[in-house]
Short mmCIF file of C-alpha atoms and ligand atoms in Angstrom, two decimals:
data_model
loop_
_atom_site.label_atom_id
_atom_site.label_comp_id
_atom_site.label_asym_id
_atom_site.label_seq_id
_atom_site.Cartn_x
_atom_site.Cartn_y
_atom_site.Cartn_z
CA MET A 1 -22.46 -51.41 -67.73
CA TYR A 2 -22.85 -47.42 -66.57
CA ASP A 3 -21.82 -44.45 -67.19
CA VAL A 4 -20.68 -43.42 -64.72
CA VAL A 5 -20.57 -44.48 -61.16
CA VAL A 6 -19.55 -42.18 -57.91
CA VAL A 7 -18.48 -43.99 -54.51
CA GLY A 8 -19.71 -42.47 -51.95
CA ALA A 9 -22.98 -40.67 -51.39
CA ARG A 10 -22.47 -37.97 -48.89
CA CYS A 11 -21.79 -33.87 -49.94
CA ALA A 12 -19.57 -34.73 -53.08
CA GLY A 13 -21.08 -38.02 -54.30
CA ALA A 14 -24.61 -37.75 -54.22
CA PRO A 15 -24.26 -33.89 -56.10
CA THR A 16 -22.00 -35.53 -58.53
CA ALA A 17 -24.57 -38.20 -59.22
CA MET A 18 -27.66 -36.02 -59.52
CA LEU A 19 -26.90 -33.27 -61.56
CA LEU A 20 -24.97 -36.22 -64.28
CA ALA A 21 -28.32 -37.93 -64.16
CA ARG A 22 -29.87 -34.45 -64.62
CA GLN A 23 -27.85 -34.45 -67.86
CA GLY A 24 -29.78 -37.81 -68.77
CA HIS A 25 -26.24 -39.99 -67.87
CA ARG A 26 -26.95 -43.77 -66.40
CA VAL A 27 -25.34 -42.83 -63.27
CA LEU A 28 -24.23 -45.93 -60.00
CA LEU A 29 -23.66 -44.42 -56.10
CA LEU A 30 -23.18 -46.62 -53.89
CA ASP A 31 -22.26 -45.51 -50.27
CA ARG A 32 -20.90 -48.75 -47.58
CA SER A 33 -22.85 -47.17 -44.83
CA ALA A 34 -26.83 -47.84 -43.72
CA PHE A 35 -27.94 -44.55 -44.62
CA PRO A 36 -28.87 -42.85 -42.62
CA ALA A 37 -25.62 -43.12 -41.52
CA ASP A 38 -24.32 -40.61 -39.20
CA LYS A 39 -20.97 -38.91 -39.39
CA LEU A 40 -18.62 -36.00 -37.87
CA SER A 41 -18.74 -32.35 -38.02
CA THR A 42 -20.12 -28.82 -37.33
CA LEU A 43 -22.74 -28.83 -39.27
CA TYR A 44 -21.92 -25.54 -40.89
CA ILE A 45 -23.06 -24.17 -44.81
CA GLN A 46 -21.58 -20.74 -45.94
CA GLN A 47 -23.87 -19.05 -48.28
CA PRO A 48 -22.24 -20.36 -51.61
CA GLY A 49 -23.42 -24.11 -50.10
CA VAL A 50 -26.36 -22.84 -49.19
CA ALA A 51 -27.06 -20.75 -52.35
CA ARG A 52 -25.80 -24.52 -54.93
CA LEU A 53 -29.59 -25.93 -52.39
CA ALA A 54 -31.03 -23.16 -53.63
CA ARG A 55 -30.22 -23.41 -57.62
CA TRP A 56 -30.43 -27.79 -57.41
CA GLY A 57 -33.83 -27.27 -55.99
CA LEU A 58 -33.14 -28.62 -52.73
CA LEU A 59 -32.74 -25.33 -50.05
CA GLY A 60 -37.44 -25.65 -49.78
CA ALA A 61 -36.76 -29.28 -48.18
CA LEU A 62 -33.64 -28.40 -46.00
CA ARG A 63 -35.79 -25.33 -44.76
CA ALA A 64 -38.65 -27.43 -44.00
CA SER A 65 -36.67 -29.61 -41.93
CA GLY A 66 -36.81 -26.94 -40.06
CA CYS A 67 -33.41 -25.93 -39.70
CA PRO A 68 -32.58 -22.73 -38.60
CA PRO A 69 -31.25 -19.54 -40.91
CA LEU A 70 -28.20 -18.30 -39.75
CA ASP A 71 -28.02 -14.60 -41.02
CA HIS A 72 -26.50 -13.32 -37.59
CA VAL A 73 -22.56 -14.15 -36.87
CA VAL A 74 -20.14 -13.38 -33.32
CA TYR A 75 -16.48 -13.76 -33.74
CA GLU A 76 -14.60 -12.77 -30.16
CA LEU A 77 -11.61 -12.38 -29.68
CA GLY A 78 -10.32 -11.74 -27.01
CA ASP A 79 -11.35 -8.18 -26.13
CA VAL A 80 -12.70 -7.46 -29.48
CA ARG A 81 -16.01 -8.45 -31.17
CA VAL A 82 -17.14 -8.42 -34.32
CA GLU A 83 -21.10 -8.89 -35.45
CA GLY A 84 -23.12 -8.83 -38.62
CA CYS A 85 -23.53 -10.72 -41.97
CA CYS A 86 -21.97 -10.92 -44.88
CA SER A 87 -23.84 -9.23 -47.44
CA GLY A 88 -25.10 -12.52 -49.40
CA ILE A 89 -24.91 -14.83 -52.98
CA ASP A 90 -28.00 -14.67 -55.44
CA GLY A 91 -30.09 -13.03 -52.71
CA ILE A 92 -29.46 -15.36 -50.00
CA ARG A 93 -27.53 -13.98 -46.46
CA ALA A 94 -28.63 -17.33 -44.47
CA ALA A 95 -25.71 -19.69 -43.43
CA TYR A 96 -27.53 -23.28 -42.30
CA ALA A 97 -26.44 -25.82 -40.54
CA PRO A 98 -28.37 -29.27 -40.48
CA ARG A 99 -28.18 -32.21 -39.06
CA ARG A 100 -26.37 -34.63 -41.43
CA SER A 101 -28.73 -37.15 -40.81
CA VAL A 102 -31.16 -34.66 -42.19
CA LEU A 103 -28.70 -33.15 -45.08
CA ASP A 104 -26.97 -36.71 -46.61
CA PRO A 105 -30.42 -38.30 -47.39
CA LEU A 106 -31.91 -35.73 -49.33
CA LEU A 107 -28.76 -35.30 -50.87
CA ALA A 108 -29.03 -38.89 -51.67
CA GLY A 109 -32.42 -38.41 -52.76
CA ALA A 110 -33.03 -35.82 -54.45
CA ALA A 111 -29.90 -37.98 -56.99
CA ALA A 112 -32.22 -40.54 -56.79
CA ASP A 113 -35.21 -38.70 -57.94
CA ALA A 114 -33.40 -37.54 -60.81
CA GLY A 115 -32.99 -40.88 -62.14
CA ALA A 116 -29.45 -42.49 -60.36
CA GLU A 117 -29.55 -45.85 -58.57
CA PHE A 118 -28.81 -45.26 -55.61
CA ARG A 119 -27.14 -48.33 -53.49
CA ASP A 120 -26.42 -48.36 -50.06
CA ASP A 121 -24.26 -50.19 -47.19
CA CYS A 122 -22.24 -51.43 -50.43
CA ARG A 123 -18.59 -51.86 -50.69
CA VAL A 124 -16.00 -50.57 -53.38
CA THR A 125 -13.17 -52.80 -52.95
CA GLY A 126 -11.68 -52.57 -55.59
CA LEU A 127 -10.63 -51.04 -59.27
CA LEU A 128 -11.49 -52.30 -63.19
CA TRP A 129 -9.01 -52.06 -65.52
CA GLU A 130 -8.05 -52.27 -69.02
CA ASP A 131 -3.98 -51.42 -69.58
CA ASP A 132 -3.85 -48.09 -67.50
CA ARG A 133 -7.20 -47.15 -67.49
CA VAL A 134 -9.89 -47.59 -64.67
CA VAL A 135 -12.68 -48.89 -66.74
CA GLY A 136 -15.25 -50.66 -63.37
CA VAL A 137 -15.55 -50.83 -60.05
CA ARG A 138 -15.17 -54.59 -57.42
CA THR A 139 -18.23 -54.31 -54.75
CA ASP A 140 -18.70 -56.38 -52.01
CA ARG A 141 -22.19 -57.94 -54.11
CA GLY A 142 -20.14 -57.86 -57.37
CA GLU A 143 -18.45 -56.13 -60.47
CA GLU A 144 -19.82 -52.24 -62.24
CA ARG A 145 -18.77 -51.24 -65.28
CA ALA A 146 -18.63 -47.19 -65.95
CA ALA A 147 -17.31 -44.37 -68.98
CA LEU A 148 -16.40 -42.74 -65.62
CA VAL A 149 -15.56 -43.86 -61.69
CA VAL A 150 -15.81 -40.37 -59.51
CA GLY A 151 -14.18 -40.90 -56.21
CA ALA A 152 -16.76 -38.77 -53.61
CA ASP A 153 -15.23 -41.28 -51.25
CA GLY A 154 -13.81 -39.26 -48.13
CA MET A 155 -10.58 -37.96 -46.62
CA ARG A 156 -9.42 -41.87 -46.56
CA SER A 157 -10.22 -42.37 -50.47
CA THR A 158 -9.93 -46.27 -51.62
CA VAL A 159 -10.38 -44.75 -54.98
CA ALA A 160 -7.84 -42.13 -54.21
CA ARG A 161 -5.03 -45.48 -53.03
CA LEU A 162 -5.67 -48.28 -55.38
CA THR A 163 -5.76 -45.34 -58.72
CA GLY A 164 -2.37 -44.11 -56.68
CA ALA A 165 -3.44 -40.63 -56.85
CA PRO A 166 -0.18 -38.48 -56.20
CA THR A 167 -0.53 -35.58 -52.76
CA THR A 168 0.38 -32.73 -54.33
CA THR A 169 0.44 -30.58 -51.08
CA SER A 170 0.91 -31.38 -47.52
CA HIS A 171 0.93 -29.71 -44.76
CA PRO A 172 1.00 -31.72 -40.65
CA PRO A 173 -2.42 -31.42 -38.69
CA LEU A 174 -2.75 -28.17 -36.18
CA THR A 175 -6.10 -28.92 -34.87
CA CYS A 176 -8.32 -31.42 -32.96
CA ALA A 177 -12.34 -30.93 -32.64
CA TYR A 178 -14.69 -31.97 -30.09
CA TYR A 179 -18.38 -31.10 -30.05
CA ALA A 180 -21.15 -32.04 -28.65
CA PHE A 181 -24.87 -31.17 -29.21
CA TRP A 182 -26.32 -28.72 -26.14
CA ASN A 183 -31.12 -27.82 -25.02
CA GLY A 184 -30.67 -24.71 -23.59
CA PRO A 185 -27.87 -22.49 -24.40
CA LYS A 186 -29.42 -19.89 -27.09
CA THR A 187 -27.06 -18.41 -29.76
CA HIS A 188 -26.29 -17.19 -33.05
CA PHE A 189 -23.79 -18.46 -35.17
CA GLU A 190 -21.09 -17.42 -33.28
CA MET A 191 -17.03 -18.26 -32.66
CA TYR A 192 -14.91 -17.14 -30.50
CA GLU A 193 -10.94 -17.30 -29.72
CA GLY A 194 -8.83 -17.24 -26.07
CA ASP A 195 -5.29 -17.90 -25.62
CA THR A 196 -6.04 -21.90 -25.56
CA GLY A 197 -8.19 -22.59 -28.04
CA TRP A 198 -11.73 -22.55 -30.65
CA VAL A 199 -14.89 -22.43 -29.53
CA SER A 200 -18.19 -22.11 -31.59
CA ALA A 201 -21.66 -22.60 -31.21
CA VAL A 202 -24.18 -23.74 -33.85
CA PRO A 203 -27.42 -23.63 -34.63
CA THR A 204 -28.89 -26.90 -35.81
CA ASN A 205 -32.27 -28.59 -35.77
CA ASP A 206 -34.80 -29.35 -33.39
CA GLY A 207 -33.58 -26.35 -31.29
CA ALA A 208 -30.02 -27.56 -30.67
CA VAL A 209 -27.10 -26.46 -30.30
CA LEU A 210 -24.39 -27.84 -31.34
CA ILE A 211 -20.86 -26.50 -29.66
CA ALA A 212 -17.86 -27.03 -30.40
CA ALA A 213 -14.18 -26.65 -29.17
CA TYR A 214 -10.71 -26.99 -30.79
CA CYS A 215 -7.45 -26.69 -29.69
CA PRO A 216 -4.28 -26.82 -31.11
CA GLN A 217 -3.44 -30.63 -33.08
CA GLN A 218 -0.01 -30.42 -29.84
CA ARG A 219 -2.70 -30.76 -27.24
CA PHE A 220 -4.39 -34.06 -28.65
CA ASP A 221 -2.48 -36.63 -26.93
CA GLU A 222 -2.44 -34.58 -23.69
CA VAL A 223 -6.88 -34.00 -24.44
CA ARG A 224 -7.36 -37.06 -25.80
CA HIS A 225 -7.14 -38.81 -22.07
CA ASP A 226 -10.28 -36.88 -20.87
CA ALA A 227 -11.28 -35.61 -23.92
CA ARG A 228 -14.45 -34.44 -21.80
CA ALA A 229 -12.85 -32.80 -19.05
CA ALA A 230 -10.30 -30.64 -21.74
CA TYR A 231 -13.66 -30.31 -23.62
CA LEU A 232 -15.25 -28.22 -21.51
CA ASP A 233 -12.09 -26.99 -19.84
CA ASN A 234 -11.85 -25.43 -23.65
CA VAL A 235 -15.42 -23.71 -23.29
CA ARG A 236 -14.84 -22.52 -19.91
CA THR A 237 -11.41 -20.45 -20.39
CA ASN A 238 -11.94 -19.43 -24.14
CA ALA A 239 -16.00 -18.53 -24.23
CA PRO A 240 -16.94 -18.17 -20.13
CA ARG A 241 -20.86 -16.92 -21.05
CA LEU A 242 -21.29 -19.64 -23.44
CA TYR A 243 -20.11 -21.97 -20.88
CA GLU A 244 -22.78 -20.35 -17.69
CA GLN A 245 -25.58 -21.40 -20.78
CA MET A 246 -24.29 -24.68 -21.02
CA GLU A 247 -23.90 -25.60 -17.67
CA ARG A 248 -28.32 -24.06 -17.56
CA GLY A 249 -28.69 -26.73 -20.46
CA ARG A 250 -28.62 -30.58 -20.58
CA GLN A 251 -26.36 -32.39 -23.16
CA ILE A 252 -28.40 -34.45 -25.92
CA GLY A 253 -26.30 -38.03 -26.79
CA GLY A 254 -22.19 -38.20 -25.86
CA LEU A 255 -19.00 -36.14 -27.35
CA HIS A 256 -17.53 -36.35 -30.27
CA GLY A 257 -13.95 -35.90 -32.05
CA THR A 258 -10.76 -36.28 -34.05
CA GLY A 259 -7.54 -35.27 -33.54
CA ASP A 260 -7.18 -36.15 -37.51
CA GLN A 261 -7.35 -33.28 -39.74
CA GLN A 262 -5.42 -33.48 -42.64
CA ASN A 263 -4.73 -31.02 -44.75
CA PHE A 264 -3.48 -32.42 -48.31
CA PHE A 265 -4.51 -32.07 -52.12
CA ARG A 266 -4.76 -34.72 -53.99
CA ARG A 267 -4.10 -35.16 -57.65
CA ALA A 268 -7.78 -35.52 -58.92
CA HIS A 269 -7.78 -37.25 -62.31
CA GLY A 270 -6.70 -40.19 -64.71
CA PRO A 271 -7.34 -42.10 -67.10
CA GLY A 272 -11.32 -43.15 -66.74
CA TRP A 273 -10.82 -41.27 -62.68
CA ALA A 274 -11.73 -38.60 -60.97
CA LEU A 275 -11.60 -37.02 -57.14
CA VAL A 276 -14.21 -34.90 -55.27
CA GLY A 277 -14.50 -34.20 -51.94
CA ASP A 278 -12.77 -34.77 -49.21
CA ALA A 279 -11.26 -37.49 -51.57
CA GLY A 280 -9.10 -34.98 -53.23
CA HIS A 281 -8.78 -32.65 -50.94
CA HIS A 282 -8.51 -32.34 -47.30
CA LYS A 283 -8.46 -29.17 -44.77
CA ASP A 284 -9.04 -28.68 -41.41
CA SER A 285 -12.37 -28.34 -40.33
CA LEU A 286 -11.88 -24.71 -38.38
CA THR A 287 -12.94 -23.01 -41.26
CA ALA A 288 -16.02 -24.32 -42.24
CA ARG A 289 -15.81 -24.83 -45.84
CA GLY A 290 -16.07 -28.52 -46.95
CA ILE A 291 -19.42 -28.63 -47.30
CA ALA A 292 -19.27 -25.67 -50.15
CA ASP A 293 -16.22 -26.71 -51.14
CA ALA A 294 -17.41 -29.88 -52.01
CA PHE A 295 -20.89 -29.04 -53.97
CA MET A 296 -18.43 -26.79 -55.32
CA GLN A 297 -16.09 -29.48 -57.53
CA ALA A 298 -19.98 -31.23 -57.86
CA ASP A 299 -21.14 -29.18 -59.97
CA LEU A 300 -17.28 -28.29 -61.38
CA LEU A 301 -16.85 -31.62 -62.72
CA ALA A 302 -20.45 -32.38 -63.79
CA GLU A 303 -19.75 -29.01 -65.87
CA THR A 304 -16.70 -29.57 -67.53
CA VAL A 305 -16.72 -33.60 -68.01
CA GLY A 306 -20.74 -34.03 -67.81
CA GLU A 307 -20.58 -33.38 -72.79
CA HIS A 308 -17.98 -35.88 -72.63
CA LEU A 309 -18.96 -38.72 -71.00
CA GLY A 310 -18.91 -40.76 -74.79
CA ASP A 311 -15.31 -39.87 -75.95
CA ARG A 312 -12.13 -41.15 -74.12
CA THR A 313 -10.06 -38.51 -75.09
CA ARG A 314 -12.15 -35.64 -74.42
CA LEU A 315 -13.05 -36.76 -71.19
CA ASP A 316 -9.08 -37.35 -70.20
CA ALA A 317 -8.68 -34.06 -71.70
CA ALA A 318 -11.87 -32.81 -69.18
CA LEU A 319 -10.75 -34.08 -66.13
CA ALA A 320 -7.45 -33.12 -65.98
CA ASP A 321 -9.08 -28.88 -66.98
CA TYR A 322 -11.55 -30.03 -63.68
CA ASP A 323 -8.50 -30.49 -61.63
CA ARG A 324 -6.05 -27.58 -62.98
CA GLU A 325 -9.87 -26.05 -62.60
CA ARG A 326 -10.57 -27.39 -58.77
CA GLU A 327 -7.15 -26.51 -57.13
CA GLN A 328 -7.04 -23.16 -58.74
CA ARG A 329 -10.50 -22.50 -56.55
CA LEU A 330 -9.80 -23.77 -53.40
CA MET A 331 -5.95 -22.58 -52.76
CA GLU A 332 -6.42 -19.63 -51.56
CA ASN A 333 -9.32 -20.55 -48.92
CA TYR A 334 -6.81 -23.42 -48.00
CA GLN A 335 -3.91 -21.67 -47.29
CA ALA A 336 -6.14 -18.95 -45.49
CA THR A 337 -7.32 -22.47 -43.10
CA LEU A 338 -3.99 -23.06 -42.74
CA LEU A 339 -3.43 -19.24 -40.81
CA VAL A 340 -6.49 -19.26 -38.80
CA ALA A 341 -5.38 -22.88 -36.92
CA GLN A 342 -2.51 -21.51 -36.84
CA ALA A 343 -2.50 -20.17 -31.99
CA GLU A 344 1.01 -18.77 -33.16
CA ALA A 345 -1.49 -16.31 -35.75
CA ARG A 346 -3.66 -14.91 -32.99
CA ASP A 347 -2.22 -11.10 -32.77
CA LYS A 348 -2.71 -10.84 -36.70
CA ARG A 349 -6.37 -12.06 -36.85
CA ARG A 350 -6.52 -9.62 -33.43
CA ALA A 351 -5.90 -7.60 -35.17
CA LEU A 352 -7.62 -8.41 -38.68
CA LEU A 353 -10.72 -8.19 -36.48
CA ARG A 354 -10.70 -4.57 -35.24
CA ALA A 355 -9.43 -3.76 -38.50
CA VAL A 356 -12.99 -4.95 -39.85
CA GLY A 357 -15.35 -4.06 -36.83
CA SER A 358 -13.86 -0.58 -37.57
CA SER A 359 -17.13 0.24 -39.85
CA PRO A 360 -20.04 -1.78 -41.46
CA GLU A 361 -19.46 -1.83 -45.19
CA LEU A 362 -15.94 -4.34 -43.60
CA THR A 363 -17.27 -5.73 -41.70
CA THR A 364 -19.67 -7.12 -43.54
CA ARG A 365 -17.07 -7.61 -46.79
CA TYR A 366 -14.78 -9.68 -43.57
CA PHE A 367 -18.35 -11.91 -43.76
CA ASP A 368 -18.22 -12.01 -47.69
CA ALA A 369 -14.30 -13.63 -47.56
CA VAL A 370 -15.21 -16.23 -44.55
CA ALA A 371 -18.11 -17.37 -46.17
CA GLY A 372 -16.48 -17.87 -49.91
CA ILE A 373 -17.94 -15.06 -51.23
CA VAL A 374 -15.10 -12.36 -52.08
CA SER A 375 -11.92 -13.84 -52.32
CA LEU A 376 -9.13 -12.32 -49.68
CA ARG A 377 -7.46 -10.34 -51.88
CA GLU A 378 -10.40 -8.36 -52.75
CA LEU A 379 -11.45 -8.14 -48.23
CA TYR A 380 -7.21 -6.86 -48.44
CA THR A 381 -7.69 -3.66 -49.43
CA PRO A 382 -5.09 -1.25 -49.15
CA ASP A 383 -7.58 0.88 -46.69
CA LEU A 384 -7.92 -2.98 -44.32
CA MET A 385 -3.93 -2.91 -44.55
CA ALA A 386 -3.18 0.55 -43.30
CA LEU A 387 -6.26 -0.02 -40.13
CA MET A 388 -4.36 -2.79 -39.68
CA SER A 389 -1.22 -1.81 -38.59
CA ALA A 390 -2.59 1.82 -37.22
CA PRO A 391 -1.72 1.30 -33.88
CA THR A 392 -4.05 0.30 -31.31
CA ALA A 393 -5.03 2.37 -27.52
CA PRO A 394 -3.15 1.25 -24.98
C1 FAD T 1 -15.06 -32.60 -36.58
C2 FAD T 1 -15.78 -32.04 -37.99
C3 FAD T 1 -16.59 -30.88 -38.39
C4 FAD T 1 -16.56 -30.13 -39.79
N1 FAD T 1 -17.20 -29.60 -39.91
C5 FAD T 1 -17.94 -28.97 -40.89
C6 FAD T 1 -18.95 -27.20 -40.89
O1 FAD T 1 -19.19 -27.49 -39.77
N2 FAD T 1 -19.07 -27.12 -42.36
C7 FAD T 1 -18.11 -27.59 -43.31
O2 FAD T 1 -18.09 -27.46 -44.17
N3 FAD T 1 -17.86 -28.47 -43.28
C8 FAD T 1 -17.44 -29.57 -42.07
N4 FAD T 1 -15.91 -30.42 -41.91
C9 FAD T 1 -16.00 -30.57 -43.36
C10 FAD T 1 -17.00 -31.90 -43.80
O3 FAD T 1 -17.48 -32.51 -43.54
C11 FAD T 1 -15.93 -32.60 -45.09
O4 FAD T 1 -15.86 -31.23 -46.02
C12 FAD T 1 -17.52 -33.58 -45.85
O5 FAD T 1 -18.33 -33.42 -45.41
C13 FAD T 1 -17.09 -34.13 -47.08
O6 FAD T 1 -18.11 -34.71 -47.80
P1 FAD T 1 -17.73 -35.95 -48.86
O7 FAD T 1 -18.74 -36.25 -49.25
O8 FAD T 1 -15.86 -35.66 -49.28
O9 FAD T 1 -17.07 -37.03 -47.97
P2 FAD T 1 -18.01 -37.61 -46.75
O10 FAD T 1 -18.65 -37.23 -46.39
O11 FAD T 1 -16.36 -38.24 -46.04
O12 FAD T 1 -17.94 -38.86 -47.76
C14 FAD T 1 -17.39 -40.01 -47.81
C15 FAD T 1 -18.52 -40.85 -47.79
O13 FAD T 1 -17.70 -41.86 -48.56
C16 FAD T 1 -18.60 -43.25 -48.30
N5 FAD T 1 -17.12 -44.65 -48.44
C17 FAD T 1 -15.66 -44.07 -48.24
N6 FAD T 1 -15.25 -45.55 -48.29
C18 FAD T 1 -15.53 -46.05 -49.27
C19 FAD T 1 -16.21 -47.40 -50.49
N7 FAD T 1 -14.81 -48.05 -49.69
N8 FAD T 1 -16.89 -47.99 -50.49
C20 FAD T 1 -18.39 -46.85 -50.70
N9 FAD T 1 -18.13 -45.63 -49.69
C21 FAD T 1 -17.43 -45.78 -49.03
C22 FAD T 1 -18.33 -43.75 -46.70
O14 FAD T 1 -19.28 -44.09 -45.48
C23 FAD T 1 -19.17 -41.57 -46.54
O15 FAD T 1 -20.58 -41.56 -47.15
C24 FAD T 1 -15.79 -31.29 -40.61
C25 FAD T 1 -15.04 -31.78 -40.74
C26 FAD T 1 -14.81 -32.69 -39.62
C27 FAD T 1 -14.14 -33.36 -39.85
#
C-alpha cells in the first residue's frame, strides 16, 4: 500500500513524486519507458521552470551537464527584430534547453533520492476501483494500491481514459513541428517568423543547436510527404541567415516531428485521482511552456494535497482546489498560445514586436510575459496599446 502512485516519470510525474516523497509520503513512480528514453521536445525551459529547478536543488546538476545558459533572446518577424532578456525570477535570468536524455533521468533520479520507489519499463494497464473511487493501478507486473493515483502520463493519458476525465475545453491543432540537431551553427535562443512558418534555434548540450521549423496545420498532409525538404525550405525561407549556418554545419541524427499538437483542458481530478502535466492540459508547443507548466502543476498538487492523503473527504476537496487553481493559472497562456499559433494573427504580432522594441523597458517586459513571469495584462498597458496602434513609417 502506497500513499501515492504516480504514472509517468518525466516533467510532471517525477517532480510530483519527488515533492510528495520529500513530505514523507510513500510514493511509487512508474513509467512504461525504459529510462533513459528520448522524447519529442524542443527542450526550452522558461525561467519560471528553471527557478523551480533551483528551488528543488536540481539546477546545479543541470548546469554541470554542460547545458549552456540562454540569457539572450532574438525574435525576428519580417523586418522587425527584438533582442534582450527577461528581468528574471528569483534572480534567474537564463533559460536552459537540456537534452531530454539529461533532464528526464535527472528528475526521476531526484524522485528516487527523495525516497520514491521508481520502476521504469512498467506499464499501467488498468485502475483498481472501490465503488466510484480509484484505489490503485493494475500494471504489467501486478497490482498496487494507493490513496491517490496521479496520471502524469502525457497527452494520450491512460489514466485520463480509464477515469473518463472529460475534456472541458478544446481547440483544433494549429501547427505541425519538425526539428533536428546541428553541429556548427553559433546562435542565441532565436525565433523567426516569416510568411510560411516559424523557425527557432535552441542551443543545447554538447555544443549542438536544435533547429525547429513549424508550419500551419493545414499544410501537414502536404509537408509530411517529404518532411525533410519542407523542413529545409521552411528554414531557408523564414530564417535565411540561420540556413546559411546550417549549410556550413552538420546534422546530428534524424529529423523528428509531429502534426499531433492537441489543444485542450481535461477535468484533472476525481475521487482518488488527479492529472498533472500534458495528461490534463496540452497546448501547441510553439510557446515552449509545457515543461515549466508541468513543474508548476507538480508543485501545486503536492502543496495542495500533501497534508490530506490520510482523509478521503479532505483529499477530494483538496483535489478539486488543485484543479480549479491549475486551470486559473494556465488559461491565460493557453489562449495566448492559440493566438501565437495562428498565422492569420501575424500583423498583430508584428505591431506588438515593433512597439515593444521601441524601448528597453518594454522589451524586457515583453520577454517577462513570454517567459510567464508577468501576466499579459501587465504587458498590454494603455501605453503599449497606443504604441501598437500608432501608424508606422511607410
Ligand atoms: C514537438 C514538441 C516540442 C516541444 N517543445 C517544448 C519546449 O521547447 N519547451 C517546453 O516547455 N515544452 C515543450 N514541449 C511540451 C513538453 O515536452 C511537454 O509539455 C512535457 O514533456 C510534458 O511532460 P509530461 O510529464 O506531462 O508528459 P510526457 O513527457 O509525455 O511524459 C509522460 C510519460 O508517461 C509515460 N506513460 C504513458 N502512458 C503510460 C502508462 N500507461 N504506464 C506507464 N507510463 C506511461 C510515458 O512513457 C512518458 O514517459 C514540446 C512538445 C512537443 C510535442
